Amino acid sequence: MAENNPFPGENNTGHIWDDNLRELSNPPPRWWMIAFWASVLWWVAYGVLYPMWPTLSGNTKGVMGWSQMQEYEKGVAEVESVRAQFETQIEGMSAAEVLANPGLSEYTVASAKVLFGDNCAACHGSGGQGNAGFPVLADDDWLYGGTIENIEQTISMGRKGIMTAHGKILSDGEIDTMSKAIEAGNPTSDPNFTQKGCIACHGMDGKGMAVLGSANLTDGIYRFMPAEGESLLDSIKYTIKYGVNDVTEPKSREAVMPAFGERLSKDDIKKLAVYVHKFGGGQ
Ligand code: HEC
Ligand code: HEC
């Protein structure tokens, strides 16, 4: 056929249609062919070494025996073994000891974040910043004391502060005067503070008692924040008039910290105590 080729020397394949339509033979450049065959070889080698081909019962395993699942499980096992070391140490220690150990307390803060989010954040806010009616945990003002032991006990046993309603003991005018003295940070300047028994729970100096959870009335920090549109003075008056957790007063404020002793393990409570203490306000 080559002898009859009407277009010699142009590197055609000899296939000619319609008198002059030719198929030319232009092989791809050499570098391209090398890359092409190299990639085919790579693909075959990969299929031999690694899991690749689907089979009826799963897939080929590859001669290396490697799999992503194994890699993942190895990673998880490593994390677990690191955790287990910390967890066993925490088991044998008191919350105070965990807190005093920098490595352990760091681990605890990291690992208790989820616990706090699941059990506490709904009331106290995700960073312990508090909510209306729920005290701030991230400051150094404590109703029930801020030592690690106080905090652990609060979480385990729960708390319920009781303040009797004073609407029948004090007139509205007296409540007004008293509230202004408290707002000014000086409750003891009102003689009624002593005469009407506030000192029994809030102390001679008005600074509160941790055993009762009675708030410090001199520091300008309020455990019951004014509601939307309410003034601080009105909020103080409300507390005095209707009390807190006073079952005889339907309008009484409610403030119950649930007990977690039955719901969470001792170690989880220990961790939470460290976590709360580490918000920065622990004493
Ligand atoms: C249902 C809402 C609620 C949940 C959930 C809750 N708390 Fe409380 N918590 C309160 C209330 C209300 C108080 C205040 C009790 C009082 O005033 O007598 C309180 C008080 C506290 C205090 C004492 C603060 C102080 O000033 O002394 C600590 C510490 C505390 N909570 C930690 C936690 C931790 C940790 C969790 C999660 C395990 C948690 N709370 C879950 C409502 C809640
Ligand atoms: C039986 C004990 C008791 C008596 C008596 C008592 N309180 Fe209280 N008071 C408490 C407790 C406990 C709290 C904190 C309640 C809580 O957070 O659970 C509190 C909270 C308050 C608060 C709210 C503080 C805040 O941070 O929001 C004010 C204001 C207050 N008391 C004023 C008074 C005044 C004024 C008197 C006297 C007329 C008085 N209390 C008498 C126990 C008492």
XYZ file of C-alpha atoms and ligand atoms in Angstrom:
369
model
C 0.000 0.000 0.000
C 2.887 2.327 0.845
C 4.012 2.375 -2.737
C 0.591 3.629 -3.783
C 0.488 6.308 -1.150
C -0.455 9.525 -2.943
C 0.867 11.558 0.024
C 4.257 10.021 0.792
C 6.594 11.415 3.434
C 3.946 13.010 5.615
C 3.805 10.137 8.106
C 0.251 9.041 7.396
C -0.969 5.511 8.142
C -1.977 4.796 4.573
C -5.671 4.955 5.404
C -7.241 7.368 2.975
C -10.882 8.183 2.450
C -12.621 10.362 -0.056
C -9.413 10.763 -2.074
C -7.591 12.972 0.382
C -8.845 12.439 3.951
C -5.839 10.771 5.713
C -5.193 9.271 9.084
C -1.842 10.628 10.337
C 0.376 8.721 12.712
C 1.392 11.235 15.413
C 2.493 9.370 18.519
C 2.325 11.389 21.762
C 5.656 12.767 23.007
C 7.965 10.317 24.730
C 7.740 11.989 28.174
C 3.974 11.612 28.003
C 4.196 7.880 27.191
C 6.643 7.325 30.048
C 4.332 9.087 32.472
C 1.370 7.104 31.133
C 3.002 3.686 31.587
C 4.439 4.699 34.935
C 0.966 5.534 36.182
C -0.353 2.170 34.985
C 2.466 0.424 36.835
C 1.776 2.502 39.946
C -1.888 1.549 39.819
C -1.100 -2.174 39.521
C 1.462 -1.968 42.351
C -1.002 -0.092 44.527
C -3.626 -2.772 43.905
C -1.175 -5.445 45.020
C 0.059 -3.610 48.128
C -3.117 -1.977 49.455
C -6.785 -2.933 49.800
C -8.427 -2.100 46.507
C -10.665 -4.493 44.595
C -14.180 -5.181 45.787
C -14.889 -8.904 46.191
C -18.101 -10.716 47.057
C -17.135 -10.841 50.720
C -15.569 -7.384 51.052
C -12.379 -6.372 49.258
C -8.831 -7.502 48.530
C -6.612 -6.858 51.551
C -3.320 -6.002 49.841
C -0.009 -7.624 50.783
C 0.897 -4.776 53.184
C -2.103 -5.574 55.378
C -2.738 -1.837 55.903
C -6.209 -0.315 56.255
C -7.626 3.039 57.266
C -9.805 1.323 59.879
C -6.729 -0.218 61.507
C -4.956 3.114 61.427
C -7.962 4.747 63.116
C -8.278 2.017 65.734
C -4.580 2.306 66.527
C -5.045 6.064 67.021
C -8.016 5.550 69.324
C -6.124 2.929 71.333
C -3.237 5.358 71.785
C -5.566 8.088 73.055
C -7.287 5.602 75.379
C -4.024 4.454 76.875
C -2.999 8.063 77.584
C -6.415 8.748 79.109
C -6.361 5.581 81.184
C -3.152 6.700 82.896
C -4.753 10.002 83.912
C -8.041 8.402 84.902
C -6.423 5.846 87.229
C -4.427 8.588 88.911
C -7.530 10.731 89.399
C -9.410 7.771 90.878
C -6.992 7.531 93.748
C -6.802 11.246 94.522
C -8.933 13.876 96.214
C -10.229 16.810 94.174
C -7.744 19.074 95.978
C -4.852 16.811 94.985
C -5.983 16.745 91.362
C -6.225 20.528 91.404
C -2.711 20.861 92.841
C -1.211 18.675 90.122
C -0.662 20.833 87.011
C -0.712 17.961 84.489
C -3.775 16.312 85.978
C -5.741 19.507 86.427
C -5.020 20.475 82.836
C -6.235 17.080 81.672
C -9.303 17.402 83.904
C -10.251 20.807 82.554
C -10.027 19.463 79.011
C -11.965 16.296 79.726
C -14.685 17.813 81.970
C -15.761 20.355 79.377
C -18.301 17.936 77.905
C -19.539 16.924 81.369
C -20.123 20.561 82.237
C -21.822 21.202 78.908
C -24.151 18.224 79.378
C -25.040 18.744 83.028
C -24.473 22.318 84.084
C -24.364 24.742 81.178
C -28.155 24.896 80.740
C -28.406 26.715 84.079
C -24.978 28.245 84.617
C -24.000 29.109 81.045
C -21.341 27.315 79.006
C -18.481 29.263 80.560
C -20.037 29.473 84.051
C -21.061 33.059 83.363
C -24.460 32.511 85.003
C -28.000 33.235 83.874
C -30.930 35.080 85.390
C -31.581 33.205 88.653
C -28.502 31.009 88.326
C -25.316 32.177 89.962
C -22.111 32.997 88.128
C -19.468 30.326 88.763
C -16.644 32.151 87.080
C -16.153 34.907 89.665
C -14.723 34.810 93.171
C -18.028 35.610 94.853
C -19.463 32.451 96.397
C -22.710 31.733 98.184
C -21.511 28.424 99.584
C -17.778 28.990 99.604
C -15.248 28.645 96.813
C -12.805 26.076 98.168
C -12.491 22.933 96.098
C -14.184 20.999 98.926
C -17.108 23.480 99.084
C -17.615 23.221 95.348
C -17.406 19.422 95.349
C -19.999 19.263 98.117
C -22.295 21.698 96.292
C -22.248 19.521 93.173
C -22.639 16.242 94.986
C -25.297 17.212 97.581
C -27.023 20.118 95.835
C -27.962 23.408 97.535
C -31.126 25.232 98.380
C -30.815 28.615 100.036
C -33.755 29.621 102.213
C -34.643 33.202 102.889
C -37.987 33.859 104.553
C -40.295 36.355 102.878
C -40.291 39.653 104.801
C -43.445 41.199 103.267
C -45.313 40.711 106.522
C -42.464 41.696 108.808
C -41.455 44.938 107.083
C -43.678 47.664 105.631
C -43.155 48.666 101.980
C -41.479 51.854 103.231
C -39.098 49.872 105.436
C -38.300 47.506 102.572
C -37.553 50.534 100.399
C -35.159 52.016 102.959
C -33.466 48.678 103.522
C -33.081 48.053 99.777
C -31.450 51.456 99.281
C -28.973 50.695 102.065
C -28.120 47.383 100.380
C -27.803 49.005 96.950
C -25.344 51.439 98.527
C -23.360 48.438 99.777
C -24.048 49.288 103.401
C -26.922 47.158 104.753
C -25.921 47.560 108.401
C -26.563 51.319 108.172
C -30.272 50.470 108.449
C -31.118 49.580 112.070
C -33.772 47.167 110.839
C -30.995 44.979 109.503
C -30.197 44.050 113.080
C -33.654 44.522 114.598
C -35.605 42.486 112.019
C -33.272 39.553 112.068
C -31.397 39.885 108.781
C -28.168 39.411 110.714
C -29.244 35.914 111.755
C -28.545 34.706 108.243
C -26.482 37.434 106.584
C -24.166 37.977 109.550
C -23.457 41.009 111.738
C -21.492 42.625 108.912
C -23.972 41.686 106.155
C -21.325 39.666 104.338
C -23.262 36.415 104.297
C -22.494 32.944 105.651
C -21.265 30.132 103.456
C -23.040 27.437 105.512
C -26.403 29.017 104.693
C -25.539 30.296 101.261
C -26.799 33.713 102.328
C -25.431 36.239 99.896
C -22.881 38.914 100.717
C -24.960 42.095 100.667
C -22.036 44.516 100.779
C -20.098 43.706 97.598
C -22.424 45.019 94.904
C -22.510 41.570 93.279
C -26.033 40.226 92.914
C -26.966 36.624 92.744
C -30.468 37.621 91.605
C -30.053 39.973 88.687
C -32.868 42.365 87.806
C -35.253 40.993 85.200
C -35.526 42.710 81.820
C -36.798 46.251 82.384
C -36.582 45.944 86.168
C -34.275 48.194 88.197
C -31.730 46.740 90.589
C -33.543 48.431 93.463
C -36.840 46.759 92.507
C -35.106 43.406 92.248
C -33.643 43.785 95.765
C -37.048 44.813 97.101
C -38.595 41.745 95.509
C -36.132 39.409 97.196
C -36.732 40.978 100.599
C -40.513 41.016 100.248
C -41.012 37.518 98.840
C -37.889 35.724 100.018
C -36.157 32.768 98.405
C -37.506 29.203 98.404
C -40.066 30.217 101.050
C -42.820 27.618 100.607
C -45.362 29.792 102.445
C -44.960 32.563 99.852
C -46.204 31.732 96.325
C -44.225 34.600 94.785
C -41.015 33.533 96.462
C -37.911 33.291 94.295
C -36.837 29.766 93.512
C -33.220 28.729 93.667
C -32.363 25.067 93.752
C -29.032 23.603 92.803
C -29.817 19.944 92.048
C -27.744 17.201 93.701
C -25.585 15.230 91.272
C -24.295 12.652 93.775
C -26.697 9.997 92.480
C -26.465 10.909 88.838
C -22.733 11.235 88.267
C -19.799 9.119 89.394
C -17.532 10.346 92.204
C -14.748 10.896 89.682
C -16.956 12.953 87.403
C -17.971 15.151 90.340
C -14.323 15.510 91.327
C -13.505 16.596 87.785
C -16.383 19.055 87.676
C -15.268 20.591 90.972
C -11.795 21.116 89.521
C -13.327 22.451 86.326
C -15.491 24.986 88.181
C -12.621 25.970 90.484
C -10.485 26.556 87.396
C -12.966 29.057 85.987
C -10.763 31.355 87.959
C -12.756 32.128 91.080
C -11.791 29.146 93.231
C -10.358 29.894 96.658
C -31.448 23.286 87.199
C -30.444 24.310 87.197
C -29.046 23.948 87.655
C -28.210 22.964 87.158
C -28.497 21.961 86.066
C -26.966 23.102 87.856
N -27.042 24.106 88.764
Fe -25.567 24.715 89.977
N -26.838 26.006 90.872
C -28.145 26.260 90.496
C -28.742 27.223 91.386
C -30.158 27.767 91.298
C -27.758 27.550 92.341
C -27.898 28.499 93.508
C -28.511 27.788 94.656
C -28.915 28.745 95.718
O -28.994 29.932 95.443
O -29.179 28.299 96.841
C -26.565 26.781 91.973
C -25.373 26.840 92.650
C -24.201 26.234 92.246
C -22.928 26.401 92.889
C -22.654 27.255 94.108
C -22.310 28.659 93.683
C -21.916 29.509 94.857
O -21.886 30.725 94.657
O -21.615 28.981 95.925
C -22.020 25.649 92.192
C -20.539 25.484 92.461
C -22.750 24.989 91.118
N -24.065 25.372 91.180
C -22.183 24.137 90.202
C -22.928 23.386 89.304
C -22.366 22.344 88.493
C -20.917 21.947 88.426
C -23.409 21.820 87.784
C -23.377 20.642 86.830
C -22.986 19.390 87.386
C -24.599 22.559 88.144
N -24.265 23.490 89.073
C -25.847 22.305 87.600
C -28.799 25.673 89.436
C -28.297 24.640 88.677
C -33.411 32.584 107.061
C -32.201 33.257 106.594
C -32.316 34.624 106.019
C -32.875 35.753 106.550
C -33.534 35.904 107.894
C -32.655 36.805 105.590
N -32.030 36.326 104.487
Fe -31.597 37.353 102.802
N -30.896 35.667 101.939
C -30.775 34.453 102.577
C -30.231 33.497 101.640
C -29.922 32.035 101.946
C -30.035 34.191 100.432
C -29.482 33.610 99.148
C -30.556 32.777 98.553
C -30.070 31.923 97.431
O -29.349 32.431 96.590
O -30.415 30.757 97.410
C -30.480 35.544 100.664
C -30.459 36.535 99.672
C -30.760 37.854 99.932
C -30.715 38.894 98.937
C -30.323 38.714 97.473
C -28.865 38.976 97.282
C -28.380 38.799 95.876
O -27.157 38.652 95.719
O -29.183 38.850 94.932
C -31.037 40.044 99.560
C -31.104 41.418 98.953
C -31.321 39.723 100.944
N -31.143 38.380 101.119
C -31.664 40.637 101.902
C -32.121 40.295 103.178
C -32.600 41.242 104.143
C -32.636 42.739 103.960
C -32.999 40.528 105.209
C -33.660 41.039 106.464
C -34.837 41.814 106.263
C -32.751 39.145 104.929
N -32.199 39.034 103.683
C -33.027 38.107 105.775
C -31.139 34.135 103.862
C -31.785 35.000 104.729
